[in-house]
PDB file of C-alpha atoms in Angstrom:
ATOM      1  CA  UNK V   1      14.436  19.637   5.336  1.00  0.00           C
ATOM      2  CA  UNK V   2      11.775  16.968   4.307  1.00  0.00           C
ATOM      3  CA  UNK V   3      13.044  13.819   3.071  1.00  0.00           C
ATOM      4  CA  UNK V   4      10.513  12.440   0.341  1.00  0.00           C
ATOM      5  CA  UNK V   5      10.892   8.772  -0.440  1.00  0.00           C
ATOM      6  CA  UNK V   6      10.191   7.055  -3.726  1.00  0.00           C
ATOM      7  CA  UNK V   7      10.579   3.617  -5.418  1.00  0.00           C
ATOM      8  CA  UNK V   8      11.287   3.297  -9.239  1.00  0.00           C
ATOM      9  CA  UNK V   9       9.246   0.369 -11.052  1.00  0.00           C
ATOM     10  CA  UNK V  10       9.535  -0.895 -14.885  1.00  0.00           C
ATOM     11  CA  UNK V  11       6.352  -1.733 -15.816  1.00  0.00           C
ATOM     12  CA  UNK V  12       4.837  -4.096 -18.426  1.00  0.00           C
ATOM     13  CA  UNK V  13       8.305  -5.808 -18.033  1.00  0.00           C
ATOM     14  CA  UNK V  14       9.816  -8.833 -16.364  1.00  0.00           C
ATOM     15  CA  UNK V  15      13.462  -7.317 -17.132  1.00  0.00           C
ATOM     16  CA  UNK V  16      14.950  -4.373 -15.384  1.00  0.00           C
ATOM     17  CA  UNK V  17      15.519  -1.484 -17.907  1.00  0.00           C
ATOM     18  CA  UNK V  18      12.344  -2.279 -20.102  1.00  0.00           C
ATOM     19  CA  UNK V  19       8.966  -1.481 -19.861  1.00  0.00           C
ATOM     20  CA  UNK V  20       7.452   1.851 -18.883  1.00  0.00           C
ATOM     21  CA  UNK V  21       8.797   3.711 -15.814  1.00  0.00           C
ATOM     22  CA  UNK V  22       7.025   5.048 -12.614  1.00  0.00           C
ATOM     23  CA  UNK V  23       8.215   6.711  -9.601  1.00  0.00           C
ATOM     24  CA  UNK V  24       6.030   5.685  -6.484  1.00  0.00           C
ATOM     25  CA  UNK V  25       6.056   8.341  -3.546  1.00  0.00           C
ATOM     26  CA  UNK V  26       4.954   5.469  -1.094  1.00  0.00           C
ATOM     27  CA  UNK V  27       3.624   8.087   1.546  1.00  0.00           C
ATOM     28  CA  UNK V  28       2.815  11.605  -0.050  1.00  0.00           C
ATOM     29  CA  UNK V  29       1.042  13.471   3.010  1.00  0.00           C
ATOM     30  CA  UNK V  30       3.722  15.739   4.021  1.00  0.00           C
ATOM     31  CA  UNK V  31       4.362  16.820   0.331  1.00  0.00           C
ATOM     32  CA  UNK V  32       2.966  20.057  -0.232  1.00  0.00           C
ATOM     33  CA  UNK V  33       0.373  20.168  -3.015  1.00  0.00           C
ATOM     34  CA  UNK V  34       2.454  22.784  -5.226  1.00  0.00           C
ATOM     35  CA  UNK V  35       5.498  19.934  -5.476  1.00  0.00           C
ATOM     36  CA  UNK V  36       3.696  17.162  -6.614  1.00  0.00           C
ATOM     37  CA  UNK V  37       3.452  18.465 -10.439  1.00  0.00           C
ATOM     38  CA  UNK V  38       6.931  19.657  -9.793  1.00  0.00           C
ATOM     39  CA  UNK V  39       8.597  16.457  -8.589  1.00  0.00           C
ATOM     40  CA  UNK V  40       6.805  14.817 -11.504  1.00  0.00           C
ATOM     41  CA  UNK V  41       8.714  17.319 -13.834  1.00  0.00           C
ATOM     42  CA  UNK V  42      11.760  16.749 -11.851  1.00  0.00           C
ATOM     43  CA  UNK V  43      11.764  12.656 -12.527  1.00  0.00           C
ATOM     44  CA  UNK V  44      10.227  13.186 -16.097  1.00  0.00           C
ATOM     45  CA  UNK V  45       9.098   9.794 -16.415  1.00  0.00           C
ATOM     46  CA  UNK V  46       5.793   9.021 -18.296  1.00  0.00           C
ATOM     47  CA  UNK V  47       4.228   8.930 -14.481  1.00  0.00           C
ATOM     48  CA  UNK V  48       4.887   9.564 -11.357  1.00  0.00           C
ATOM     49  CA  UNK V  49       2.699   8.762  -8.555  1.00  0.00           C
ATOM     50  CA  UNK V  50       1.834   9.758  -4.830  1.00  0.00           C
ATOM     51  CA  UNK V  51       0.056   7.491  -2.472  1.00  0.00           C
ATOM     52  CA  UNK V  52      -2.127   9.015   0.965  1.00  0.00           C
ATOM     53  CA  UNK V  53      -4.442   6.836   2.974  1.00  0.00           C
ATOM     54  CA  UNK V  54      -7.590   5.551   1.464  1.00  0.00           C
ATOM     55  CA  UNK V  55     -10.401   7.973   1.223  1.00  0.00           C
ATOM     56  CA  UNK V  56     -13.028   5.416   0.428  1.00  0.00           C
ATOM     57  CA  UNK V  57     -13.402   1.336   0.043  1.00  0.00           C
ATOM     58  CA  UNK V  58      -9.624   1.037  -1.480  1.00  0.00           C
ATOM     59  CA  UNK V  59      -6.290  -0.092   0.825  1.00  0.00           C
ATOM     60  CA  UNK V  60      -4.697   3.543  -0.655  1.00  0.00           C
ATOM     61  CA  UNK V  61      -5.509   6.563  -2.430  1.00  0.00           C
ATOM     62  CA  UNK V  62      -3.477   7.407  -5.398  1.00  0.00           C
ATOM     63  CA  UNK V  63      -3.046  10.628  -7.575  1.00  0.00           C
ATOM     64  CA  UNK V  64      -1.205  10.120 -11.084  1.00  0.00           C
ATOM     65  CA  UNK V  65       1.192  12.806 -12.770  1.00  0.00           C
ATOM     66  CA  UNK V  66       2.811  13.033 -15.760  1.00  0.00           C
ATOM     67  CA  UNK V  67       5.133  15.986 -16.215  1.00  0.00           C
ATOM     68  CA  UNK V  68       2.883  18.160 -17.651  1.00  0.00           C
ATOM     69  CA  UNK V  69      -0.658  17.117 -16.436  1.00  0.00           C
ATOM     70  CA  UNK V  70      -2.736  15.167 -13.314  1.00  0.00           C
ATOM     71  CA  UNK V  71      -4.482  12.269 -14.344  1.00  0.00           C
ATOM     72  CA  UNK V  72      -7.599  10.823 -12.882  1.00  0.00           C
ATOM     73  CA  UNK V  73      -6.209   7.257 -14.056  1.00  0.00           C
ATOM     74  CA  UNK V  74      -3.467   5.529 -15.734  1.00  0.00           C
ATOM     75  CA  UNK V  75      -2.549   2.131 -16.433  1.00  0.00           C
ATOM     76  CA  UNK V  76       1.076   1.279 -15.735  1.00  0.00           C
ATOM     77  CA  UNK V  77       1.038   3.695 -12.698  1.00  0.00           C
ATOM     78  CA  UNK V  78      -1.599   1.572 -11.014  1.00  0.00           C
ATOM     79  CA  UNK V  79       0.194  -1.783 -11.965  1.00  0.00           C
ATOM     80  CA  UNK V  80       3.338  -0.192 -10.930  1.00  0.00           C
ATOM     81  CA  UNK V  81       2.183   0.879  -7.597  1.00  0.00           C
ATOM     82  CA  UNK V  82       0.432  -2.400  -7.005  1.00  0.00           C
ATOM     83  CA  UNK V  83       3.624  -4.468  -7.504  1.00  0.00           C
ATOM     84  CA  UNK V  84       5.724  -2.005  -5.020  1.00  0.00           C
ATOM     85  CA  UNK V  85       2.777  -1.296  -2.366  1.00  0.00           C
ATOM     86  CA  UNK V  86       1.685  -5.351  -2.417  1.00  0.00           C
ATOM     87  CA  UNK V  87       4.897  -6.948  -2.118  1.00  0.00           C
ATOM     88  CA  UNK V  88       5.824  -6.106   1.688  1.00  0.00           C
ATOM     89  CA  UNK V  89       2.066  -6.497   2.811  1.00  0.00           C
ATOM     90  CA  UNK V  90       1.405 -10.198   0.924  1.00  0.00           C
ATOM     91  CA  UNK V  91      -1.203  -8.900  -0.881  1.00  0.00           C
ATOM     92  CA  UNK V  92      -2.921 -11.083  -3.438  1.00  0.00           C
ATOM     93  CA  UNK V  93      -5.431  -8.174  -4.301  1.00  0.00           C
ATOM     94  CA  UNK V  94      -4.989  -4.601  -3.626  1.00  0.00           C
ATOM     95  CA  UNK V  95      -7.547  -1.944  -3.887  1.00  0.00           C
ATOM     96  CA  UNK V  96      -6.449   1.051  -5.474  1.00  0.00           C
ATOM     97  CA  UNK V  97      -8.449   4.326  -5.264  1.00  0.00           C
ATOM     98  CA  UNK V  98      -8.106   6.752  -8.031  1.00  0.00           C
ATOM     99  CA  UNK V  99      -9.839   9.675  -9.553  1.00  0.00           C
ATOM    100  CA  UNK V 100     -12.109   7.437 -11.465  1.00  0.00           C
ATOM    101  CA  UNK V 101     -12.639   4.931  -8.802  1.00  0.00           C
ATOM    102  CA  UNK V 102     -11.318   2.133  -6.901  1.00  0.00           C
ATOM    103  CA  UNK V 103      -9.056  -0.361  -9.138  1.00  0.00           C
ATOM    104  CA  UNK V 104      -8.594  -3.674  -7.851  1.00  0.00           C
ATOM    105  CA  UNK V 105      -5.421  -5.528  -8.741  1.00  0.00           C
ATOM    106  CA  UNK V 106      -5.393  -9.269  -8.762  1.00  0.00           C
ATOM    107  CA  UNK V 107      -2.043 -10.532  -7.883  1.00  0.00           C
ATOM    108  CA  UNK V 108       0.089 -13.805  -8.702  1.00  0.00           C
ATOM    109  CA  UNK V 109       3.136 -14.869  -6.892  1.00  0.00           C
ATOM    110  CA  UNK V 110       5.941 -17.110  -7.026  1.00  0.00           C
ATOM    111  CA  UNK V 111       6.866 -17.800  -3.463  1.00  0.00           C
ATOM    112  CA  UNK V 112       7.091 -14.132  -1.978  1.00  0.00           C
ATOM    113  CA  UNK V 113       7.815 -12.407  -5.409  1.00  0.00           C
ATOM    114  CA  UNK V 114       5.083 -10.818  -7.502  1.00  0.00           C
ATOM    115  CA  UNK V 115       5.541 -11.928 -10.870  1.00  0.00           C
ATOM    116  CA  UNK V 116       1.928 -10.881 -12.751  1.00  0.00           C
ATOM    117  CA  UNK V 117      -0.675  -8.752 -12.125  1.00  0.00           C
ATOM    118  CA  UNK V 118      -4.353  -7.751 -13.526  1.00  0.00           C
ATOM    119  CA  UNK V 119      -6.227  -4.676 -13.087  1.00  0.00           C
ATOM    120  CA  UNK V 120     -10.153  -4.344 -13.785  1.00  0.00           C
ATOM    121  CA  UNK V 121     -10.264  -0.853 -15.683  1.00  0.00           C
ATOM    122  CA  UNK V 122     -13.068   1.423 -15.554  1.00  0.00           C
ATOM    123  CA  UNK V 123     -15.300   1.274 -18.708  1.00  0.00           C
ATOM    124  CA  UNK V 124     -14.539   4.045 -21.395  1.00  0.00           C
ATOM    125  CA  UNK V 125     -16.700   6.289 -23.204  1.00  0.00           C
ATOM    126  CA  UNK V 126     -16.700   6.059 -26.887  1.00  0.00           C
ATOM    127  CA  UNK V 127     -17.213   8.818 -29.431  1.00  0.00           C
ATOM    128  CA  UNK V 128     -16.170   9.452 -33.241  1.00  0.00           C
ATOM    129  CA  UNK V 129     -12.904  11.533 -32.960  1.00  0.00           C
ATOM    130  CA  UNK V 130     -13.751  14.671 -34.595  1.00  0.00           C
ATOM    131  CA  UNK V 131     -10.533  15.426 -36.183  1.00  0.00           C
ATOM    132  CA  UNK V 132      -9.638  12.263 -37.301  1.00  0.00           C
ATOM    133  CA  UNK V 133      -8.803  13.422 -41.152  1.00  0.00           C
ATOM    134  CA  UNK V 134      -6.532  16.004 -40.173  1.00  0.00           C
ATOM    135  CA  UNK V 135      -4.794  13.405 -37.710  1.00  0.00           C
ATOM    136  CA  UNK V 136      -4.572  10.762 -40.438  1.00  0.00           C
ATOM    137  CA  UNK V 137      -2.759  13.831 -42.756  1.00  0.00           C
ATOM    138  CA  UNK V 138      -0.713  14.706 -40.334  1.00  0.00           C
ATOM    139  CA  UNK V 139       0.735  10.811 -39.635  1.00  0.00           C
ATOM    140  CA  UNK V 140       0.370  10.542 -43.280  1.00  0.00           C
ATOM    141  CA  UNK V 141      -1.627   6.874 -43.274  1.00  0.00           C
ATOM    142  CA  UNK V 142      -4.894   5.701 -43.839  1.00  0.00           C
ATOM    143  CA  UNK V 143      -6.750   3.739 -41.101  1.00  0.00           C
ATOM    144  CA  UNK V 144      -8.038  -0.119 -41.595  1.00  0.00           C
ATOM    145  CA  UNK V 145     -10.824   1.097 -38.903  1.00  0.00           C
ATOM    146  CA  UNK V 146     -12.631   3.795 -37.824  1.00  0.00           C
ATOM    147  CA  UNK V 147     -10.925   6.548 -35.808  1.00  0.00           C
ATOM    148  CA  UNK V 148     -12.613   6.620 -32.927  1.00  0.00           C
ATOM    149  CA  UNK V 149     -11.746   8.220 -29.080  1.00  0.00           C
ATOM    150  CA  UNK V 150     -11.718   6.092 -26.127  1.00  0.00           C
ATOM    151  CA  UNK V 151     -12.021   7.795 -22.695  1.00  0.00           C
ATOM    152  CA  UNK V 152     -11.348   5.954 -19.482  1.00  0.00           C
ATOM    153  CA  UNK V 153      -9.462   8.763 -17.646  1.00  0.00           C
ATOM    154  CA  UNK V 154      -6.878   9.677 -20.294  1.00  0.00           C
ATOM    155  CA  UNK V 155      -8.535   9.733 -23.796  1.00  0.00           C
ATOM    156  CA  UNK V 156      -7.008   7.633 -26.321  1.00  0.00           C
ATOM    157  CA  UNK V 157      -7.388   7.643 -29.888  1.00  0.00           C
ATOM    158  CA  UNK V 158      -6.849   4.748 -32.408  1.00  0.00           C
ATOM    159  CA  UNK V 159      -5.366   4.372 -35.755  1.00  0.00           C
ATOM    160  CA  UNK V 160      -5.245   0.850 -37.316  1.00  0.00           C
ATOM    161  CA  UNK V 161      -2.303   0.548 -39.953  1.00  0.00           C
ATOM    162  CA  UNK V 162      -2.247  -2.157 -42.435  1.00  0.00           C
ATOM    163  CA  UNK V 163       1.086  -4.009 -40.856  1.00  0.00           C
ATOM    164  CA  UNK V 164       3.323  -4.073 -38.171  1.00  0.00           C
ATOM    165  CA  UNK V 165       5.911  -2.669 -40.441  1.00  0.00           C
ATOM    166  CA  UNK V 166       4.175   0.192 -41.302  1.00  0.00           C
ATOM    167  CA  UNK V 167       4.131   1.061 -37.285  1.00  0.00           C
ATOM    168  CA  UNK V 168       7.705   0.465 -36.560  1.00  0.00           C
ATOM    169  CA  UNK V 169       8.289   2.917 -39.424  1.00  0.00           C
ATOM    170  CA  UNK V 170       6.249   5.745 -38.538  1.00  0.00           C
ATOM    171  CA  UNK V 171       8.140   9.032 -38.002  1.00  0.00           C
ATOM    172  CA  UNK V 172       5.468  11.372 -37.034  1.00  0.00           C
ATOM    173  CA  UNK V 173       5.869  15.345 -36.580  1.00  0.00           C
ATOM    174  CA  UNK V 174       5.722  15.745 -32.553  1.00  0.00           C
ATOM    175  CA  UNK V 175       4.694  19.273 -32.787  1.00  0.00           C
ATOM    176  CA  UNK V 176       2.253  18.704 -34.896  1.00  0.00           C
ATOM    177  CA  UNK V 177       0.556  16.025 -32.899  1.00  0.00           C
ATOM    178  CA  UNK V 178       0.862  18.402 -30.014  1.00  0.00           C
ATOM    179  CA  UNK V 179      -1.835  20.608 -31.710  1.00  0.00           C
ATOM    180  CA  UNK V 180      -4.267  17.930 -30.671  1.00  0.00           C
ATOM    181  CA  UNK V 181      -4.155  18.315 -27.074  1.00  0.00           C
ATOM    182  CA  UNK V 182      -3.865  16.235 -24.118  1.00  0.00           C
ATOM    183  CA  UNK V 183      -4.939  12.914 -26.069  1.00  0.00           C
ATOM    184  CA  UNK V 184      -2.988   9.665 -26.930  1.00  0.00           C
ATOM    185  CA  UNK V 185      -2.412   9.075 -30.274  1.00  0.00           C
ATOM    186  CA  UNK V 186      -2.497   4.918 -30.832  1.00  0.00           C
ATOM    187  CA  UNK V 187      -1.155   3.641 -33.974  1.00  0.00           C
ATOM    188  CA  UNK V 188      -1.714  -0.038 -34.253  1.00  0.00           C
ATOM    189  CA  UNK V 189      -1.491  -3.151 -36.372  1.00  0.00           C
ATOM    190  CA  UNK V 190      -1.501  -6.939 -35.834  1.00  0.00           C
ATOM    191  CA  UNK V 191      -4.020  -9.915 -36.331  1.00  0.00           C
ATOM    192  CA  UNK V 192      -5.705 -12.176 -34.285  1.00  0.00           C
ATOM    193  CA  UNK V 193      -4.260 -12.039 -30.585  1.00  0.00           C
ATOM    194  CA  UNK V 194      -0.894 -10.403 -31.130  1.00  0.00           C
ATOM    195  CA  UNK V 195      -0.772  -6.571 -31.925  1.00  0.00           C
ATOM    196  CA  UNK V 196       1.830  -3.693 -32.261  1.00  0.00           C
ATOM    197  CA  UNK V 197       1.347  -0.371 -30.731  1.00  0.00           C
ATOM    198  CA  UNK V 198       3.038   2.963 -30.512  1.00  0.00           C
ATOM    199  CA  UNK V 199       1.469   5.527 -28.679  1.00  0.00           C
ATOM    200  CA  UNK V 200       2.248   9.423 -28.931  1.00  0.00           C
ATOM    201  CA  UNK V 201       0.917  11.737 -26.744  1.00  0.00           C
ATOM    202  CA  UNK V 202       3.157  15.187 -26.639  1.00  0.00           C
ATOM    203  CA  UNK V 203       0.217  16.843 -25.343  1.00  0.00           C
ATOM    204  CA  UNK V 204      -0.008  14.779 -22.309  1.00  0.00           C
ATOM    205  CA  UNK V 205       3.946  15.227 -21.792  1.00  0.00           C
ATOM    206  CA  UNK V 206       5.522  12.421 -23.494  1.00  0.00           C
ATOM    207  CA  UNK V 207       6.493  12.095 -27.259  1.00  0.00           C
ATOM    208  CA  UNK V 208       6.138   8.813 -27.199  1.00  0.00           C
ATOM    209  CA  UNK V 209       4.856   6.520 -24.186  1.00  0.00           C
ATOM    210  CA  UNK V 210       7.013   2.860 -23.814  1.00  0.00           C
ATOM    211  CA  UNK V 211       3.731   0.999 -22.553  1.00  0.00           C
ATOM    212  CA  UNK V 212       0.472   2.524 -22.334  1.00  0.00           C
ATOM    213  CA  UNK V 213      -1.979   0.427 -19.625  1.00  0.00           C
ATOM    214  CA  UNK V 214      -5.108   2.640 -20.170  1.00  0.00           C
ATOM    215  CA  UNK V 215      -4.865   2.356 -23.823  1.00  0.00           C
ATOM    216  CA  UNK V 216      -4.560  -1.710 -23.553  1.00  0.00           C
ATOM    217  CA  UNK V 217      -7.998  -1.953 -22.533  1.00  0.00           C
ATOM    218  CA  UNK V 218      -9.891   0.481 -24.946  1.00  0.00           C
ATOM    219  CA  UNK V 219      -7.604  -1.186 -27.489  1.00  0.00           C
ATOM    220  CA  UNK V 220      -9.079  -4.667 -27.046  1.00  0.00           C
ATOM    221  CA  UNK V 221     -12.248  -3.112 -26.946  1.00  0.00           C
ATOM    222  CA  UNK V 222     -11.716  -1.299 -29.964  1.00  0.00           C
ATOM    223  CA  UNK V 223     -10.789  -4.428 -31.705  1.00  0.00           C
ATOM    224  CA  UNK V 224     -13.658  -6.488 -30.499  1.00  0.00           C
ATOM    225  CA  UNK V 225     -16.108  -3.683 -31.504  1.00  0.00           C
ATOM    226  CA  UNK V 226     -15.148  -3.910 -35.266  1.00  0.00           C
ATOM    227  CA  UNK V 227     -14.649  -7.646 -35.329  1.00  0.00           C
ATOM    228  CA  UNK V 228     -11.256  -8.068 -35.220  1.00  0.00           C
ATOM    229  CA  UNK V 229     -11.424 -10.518 -32.137  1.00  0.00           C
ATOM    230  CA  UNK V 230     -14.081 -11.878 -30.434  1.00  0.00           C
ATOM    231  CA  UNK V 231     -15.094 -10.402 -26.866  1.00  0.00           C
ATOM    232  CA  UNK V 232     -13.548 -12.567 -24.126  1.00  0.00           C
ATOM    233  CA  UNK V 233     -10.116 -13.021 -26.196  1.00  0.00           C
ATOM    234  CA  UNK V 234      -7.340 -11.966 -24.461  1.00  0.00           C
ATOM    235  CA  UNK V 235      -4.795  -9.897 -26.508  1.00  0.00           C
ATOM    236  CA  UNK V 236      -0.725  -9.454 -26.322  1.00  0.00           C
ATOM    237  CA  UNK V 237       0.191  -6.085 -27.152  1.00  0.00           C
ATOM    238  CA  UNK V 238       3.989  -5.237 -27.774  1.00  0.00           C
ATOM    239  CA  UNK V 239       5.114  -1.965 -27.177  1.00  0.00           C
ATOM    240  CA  UNK V 240       7.990   0.314 -26.960  1.00  0.00           C
ATOM    241  CA  UNK V 241      10.675  -1.170 -29.279  1.00  0.00           C
ATOM    242  CA  UNK V 242      11.187   1.896 -31.382  1.00  0.00           C
ATOM    243  CA  UNK V 243      12.263   3.749 -28.310  1.00  0.00           C
ATOM    244  CA  UNK V 244      14.552   0.979 -26.680  1.00  0.00           C
ATOM    245  CA  UNK V 245      11.841   0.158 -24.185  1.00  0.00           C
ATOM    246  CA  UNK V 246      10.393  -3.395 -25.262  1.00  0.00           C
ATOM    247  CA  UNK V 247       7.017  -3.986 -23.117  1.00  0.00           C
ATOM    248  CA  UNK V 248       4.439  -6.229 -23.143  1.00  0.00           C
ATOM    249  CA  UNK V 249       0.764  -6.280 -22.116  1.00  0.00           C
ATOM    250  CA  UNK V 250      -2.455  -8.199 -22.102  1.00  0.00           C
ATOM    251  CA  UNK V 251      -6.043  -7.095 -22.119  1.00  0.00           C
ATOM    252  CA  UNK V 252      -9.409  -8.561 -22.421  1.00  0.00           C
ATOM    253  CA  UNK V 253     -13.131  -7.322 -22.741  1.00  0.00           C
ATOM    254  CA  UNK V 254     -15.977  -9.377 -21.357  1.00  0.00           C
ATOM    255  CA  UNK V 255     -19.559  -8.844 -22.486  1.00  0.00           C
ATOM    256  CA  UNK V 256     -20.619  -7.497 -26.183  1.00  0.00           C
ATOM    257  CA  UNK V 257     -20.579  -4.383 -28.072  1.00  0.00           C
ATOM    258  CA  UNK V 258     -24.060  -3.399 -26.642  1.00  0.00           C
ATOM    259  CA  UNK V 259     -23.125  -4.116 -23.027  1.00  0.00           C
ATOM    260  CA  UNK V 260     -19.027  -4.202 -21.619  1.00  0.00           C
ATOM    261  CA  UNK V 261     -19.319  -6.309 -18.813  1.00  0.00           C
ATOM    262  CA  UNK V 262     -15.512  -5.485 -17.881  1.00  0.00           C
ATOM    263  CA  UNK V 263     -12.239  -4.663 -19.231  1.00  0.00           C
ATOM    264  CA  UNK V 264      -8.651  -6.422 -17.627  1.00  0.00           C
ATOM    265  CA  UNK V 265      -5.177  -5.539 -18.505  1.00  0.00           C
ATOM    266  CA  UNK V 266      -2.328  -7.282 -17.010  1.00  0.00           C
ATOM    267  CA  UNK V 267       1.525  -7.447 -16.954  1.00  0.00           C
ATOM    268  CA  UNK V 268       4.376  -7.965 -14.967  1.00  0.00           C
ATOM    269  CA  UNK V 269       6.668  -5.406 -13.426  1.00  0.00           C
ATOM    270  CA  UNK V 270       9.973  -4.907 -11.550  1.00  0.00           C
ATOM    271  CA  UNK V 271      11.276  -2.811  -8.713  1.00  0.00           C
ATOM    272  CA  UNK V 272      14.706  -1.403  -9.936  1.00  0.00           C
ATOM    273  CA  UNK V 273      15.799   1.865  -7.662  1.00  0.00           C
ATOM    274  CA  UNK V 274      14.707   3.636  -4.419  1.00  0.00           C
ATOM    275  CA  UNK V 275      15.450   7.567  -3.761  1.00  0.00           C
ATOM    276  CA  UNK V 276      14.818  10.269  -1.741  1.00  0.00           C
ATOM    277  CA  UNK V 277      13.961  14.169  -2.454  1.00  0.00           C
ATOM    278  CA  UNK V 278      15.266  16.190   0.462  1.00  0.00           C
ATOM    279  CA  UNK V 279      13.692  19.841   0.340  1.00  0.00           C
TER     280      UNK V 279
END
């Protein structure tokens, strides 16, 4: 009987039992391919990662699964995996190979404890969202900015509402949102450097996500492109409050609308559990 060990980490929070959970199988070499999606569905967290020896220029190679699909890249699994793997190795930077390239994660410590991490994300493609009018009708809202699709490995749509209270009050029909497929639907509001977000992703395997790292970088880019913040500003994003998993994310975009140089997303994380499957 094989034993497959995993670590559970709460990401984009410094407090246990908040933020977004990720399960990290720290050595997935002996896990059969057909069990990867099944294990992710069994754990039923937003994402589960499986760690392998490096294939290129990283410390490790990582695969990411939601309960429904495999993703080439995602934010909170990358940050959580960095916290889990870098802690015993005493690394200040860990390079994680993903389906969208190698992601460097810079880590800040207080003594032996990692307290913050910051990842350089893949630059997204950008396009108008073809079903924008239909989406706004389903949500029952109007958008203050163009409704656009950003894809850095996970496709995300952004709908800018007039106030944070309007975002908090949303009660969308999740079944109708699932008709939009494997896309994150991000409803945002804020001002200056402080923003509130809710991400609905039934087509990705989650009705509402507590913290969406893959959307944080594109959100900062969306706001900078449309003049709501300046390039180089770091924004703070609050998410997950309405589902009892408050999260805090930080994102910054350097460059310009014509030439984006770098997108960084950061936050804290805390290991909360360890376990194993015996199969």
